[in-house]
Amino acid sequence: MDGDSVSATANWVGPRKLLRRLRDVMAGPGDAQERLDKIAKLIAADLVAEVCSIYVRRAGDVLELFATEGLKPGAVHNTRLRVGEGIVGAIAADSRPMALAEANKHPNFAYRPETGEEIYTSMMGVPILRGGRMLGVLAIQNRTRRHYTDEEVETLETVSMVVAEMVVGGELVGAAEQNPADGIGLKPLRLEGIRLNGGLALGRAVLHRPEIPVGRTVAEDAEVEKQRLETALDSMHRRLDDMLAAADAEGPGDHIDILKTYRMFAKDKGWIRRIVENIDNGLTAEGAVVRVQDDTRARMKKVDDAYLRERLLDLEDLAFRLLQHLSGETGAGKNLPEDTILIARNLGPADLLDYDRAHLRALILEEGSSTSHVAIVAKALQIPVVGRVKNVLDRVEPMDSILVDGGNALCYIRPGDEVLSAFQTSMRLFEEKRAAYLAAKDLPSVTRDGVDITLMMNAGLLIDMVHLHATGAAGIGLYRTEVPFMVRSDFPDTPTQADLYRKIIDQAEGKPITFRTLDIGGDKVLPYFQEAQEENPAMGWRAIRIAIDRPGLLRGQLRALIQASSGRPLRVMFPMIANTDEFVQARAMLDKELGRAAQRGMTLPERIEIGAMLEVPSLIYQLDTLGPKADFVSIGSNDLLQFLFASDRGNPRLDGRYDSLSAPVLNVIRDIVRRSEAAGLELSVCGEMAGNPLDALALIGLGVRRLSMSPANIGPVRDAVRGADTQRLADFTETLTRRTDRSLRQAMADFARDHGIPV
Ligand code: PEP
Ligand code: MG
């Protein structure tokens, strides 16, 4: 510590006593302003600061000085800062505390002459938070340079909860002003986000986790509060056990793993200990939970790591549940309106399953990413989801009418009559089409000139399997085995994997399934398997490269697949193969596992077919050497195109820059068709291209006869197939391969229209 620092904590009495005194002030005589003034005085004295100031957020993102001890009294209700302006504004904008020994050297420092604060050197401030909303800032200042300790920051944060209580009580600014929004209640809004799951929905807004009134935050008796906490924890654990039992009874599914992990977090010792510590510091059980929840939120803002974020989200979620149990309000998911559009900042794994699925039409999130658990589960449940919709919670009122267009990542809030009726028409058409596709699911997928096109489905979760029969798909052309790994909290052992694969094979009822071995790395993050950050993860240590370096992973998975297929046919596909040698090495592992199984007298698969994903361009020029070693290849157009165009598939700034329907892509695929034919390899396409009817037509024109796609695309692609003539398509596609247009999408659409092909 510097020599000129003062040891300010000599007569510090700790938060408990201070909280008691503040409580007495709150309950004592005087109007709100008088009590706030006393609070500022008490805090300054207790923390040995010359200044204590309380800023309250007002409409228009302004922070108004509401009370001060130490600054010039004339500044009260006159000094106003924008959120983000000055140090106080920065604390508010980031909702994070700041402790600055030399505040005047901070880049945000901007003093207001009317306050007389220029003589103070050090400053510590904390946001006043409640339910994730920033309500103001509480700050202290010292004239002599002072290093504030972490305990002091903690104390100020705890104390800020008392001020939060006054603000939400509506004593300082009216309740209406505390919910600033952009003129909501009247204006229709169109909000954009990112697509997490397609589909259309129309319904009424339900805000996830309407705030639970916390009530008292300062405790009378810590022991009583601890007892209350224990009772609430018990009842929460019981409720989670019930949920798990109910989910188990409904049948198998990966969401059960998610739920199990969640329940494990509910018993997290560190989390419970932090709550108890806050009770020991003088807060009520509710106050302590909220305090820990605010901390979690603050940590989440700083964390980029997907795994940690998911875990913090789980904890935040649990805090909310615990508050419900403390308040006795545990009716989550009950009494939902008929057509519910659920709006949340983010949702935890159990949350979505907690809502009545029969009423849930769509989900809108302020956060969320395609790998988040909620997106994976919503996809499996076929609920449209739009993610990263900025400030949607502030812009929507409960029961507002909302339209969700998941495919285009758009939400229309309080839509006008015209938008509504256009949307209703699209929804009706969408439903009619869906019904028509369902009715046509058993029609053969054959072109007008009698060529069979095999349409298969891509899957990744057990819940996806229901679509196999509902779509009439011929089988699963790509089972992404990493997906069930992604929703778990730890690496599943071989028996667990075998159990899962057995269920998948059982549910396919004899239809073939191509299991792709673990494709992790790149955009597919396993929370518990994170190596050092890479500069170029898409081109980094991923998929088969990991499998070759860590043979235990792949061998365990192959063993599980062999066990699961037991006497039935098995198709295995290796991802990201860049040269024949990698394939040979992976295949050798499979052979070893087969030998091992035979040695132990296990029933071997009736027949084994082994293939490679064609995602890396280098493999195109090795199809001849791959031919004798493999049975099939499947073009993963998502990765192949990202490498072909050197264009990151996950970078939104590159969206739409290159088109799969363009001459270079068509030429490459034509080349692959010829080379795989010559090598005797069965060929399919299982990337996004296969599921877009226009792309599918081009692929058929180039000679591809097997396509695998997401379930929703099978109906439209079947329609296109049945309307097409392969010879005409081949002639037309050949002309496209010589065109220079950036995109040939319109040309293919015109061709389809002219030839009566429904697309
Ligand atoms: C692909 O790359 O096209 C593919 C099907 O695999 P994934 O999308 O899982 O990378
Ligand atoms: Mg891929």
mmCIF file of C-alpha atoms in Angstrom, residues 43 99 102 110 208 263-264 290 322 327 339 384 397 424 431 461 509 545 610 641 652 654 684:
data_model
loop_
_atom_site.group_PDB
_atom_site.id
_atom_site.type_symbol
_atom_site.label_atom_id
_atom_site.label_comp_id
_atom_site.label_asym_id
_atom_site.label_seq_id
_atom_site.Cartn_x
_atom_site.Cartn_y
_atom_site.Cartn_z
ATOM 1 C CA ILE A 43 -22.812 5.277 4.855
ATOM 2 C CA ALA A 99 -12.739 1.412 -6.884
ATOM 3 C CA GLU A 102 -6.877 8.146 -8.287
ATOM 4 C CA ALA A 110 -15.294 14.524 -15.704
ATOM 5 C CA HIS A 208 -40.152 -14.914 -18.230
ATOM 6 C CA ARG A 263 -30.190 -30.454 -10.430
ATOM 7 C CA MET A 264 -26.565 -31.053 -9.582
ATOM 8 C CA VAL A 290 -30.585 -11.463 -4.873
ATOM 9 C CA LEU A 322 -35.056 -20.244 -4.944
ATOM 10 C CA SER A 327 -41.880 -16.401 -1.446
ATOM 11 C CA ASP A 339 -50.748 -18.856 -27.366
ATOM 12 C CA PRO A 384 -39.357 -21.077 -33.174
ATOM 13 C CA GLU A 397 -45.440 -5.370 -22.013
ATOM 14 C CA GLN A 424 -51.916 -14.741 -40.640
ATOM 15 C CA GLU A 431 -49.824 -24.794 -41.956
ATOM 16 C CA LEU A 461 -30.931 -35.455 -30.620
ATOM 17 C CA GLU A 509 -37.119 -49.229 -37.006
ATOM 18 C CA ARG A 545 -7.600 -34.582 -35.948
ATOM 19 C CA ILE A 610 -17.629 -46.821 -43.589
ATOM 20 C CA LEU A 641 -17.961 -23.974 -48.984
ATOM 21 C CA PRO A 652 -22.470 -12.801 -39.856
ATOM 22 C CA LEU A 654 -19.932 -12.581 -44.527
ATOM 23 C CA SER A 684 -24.504 -38.048 -50.910
#
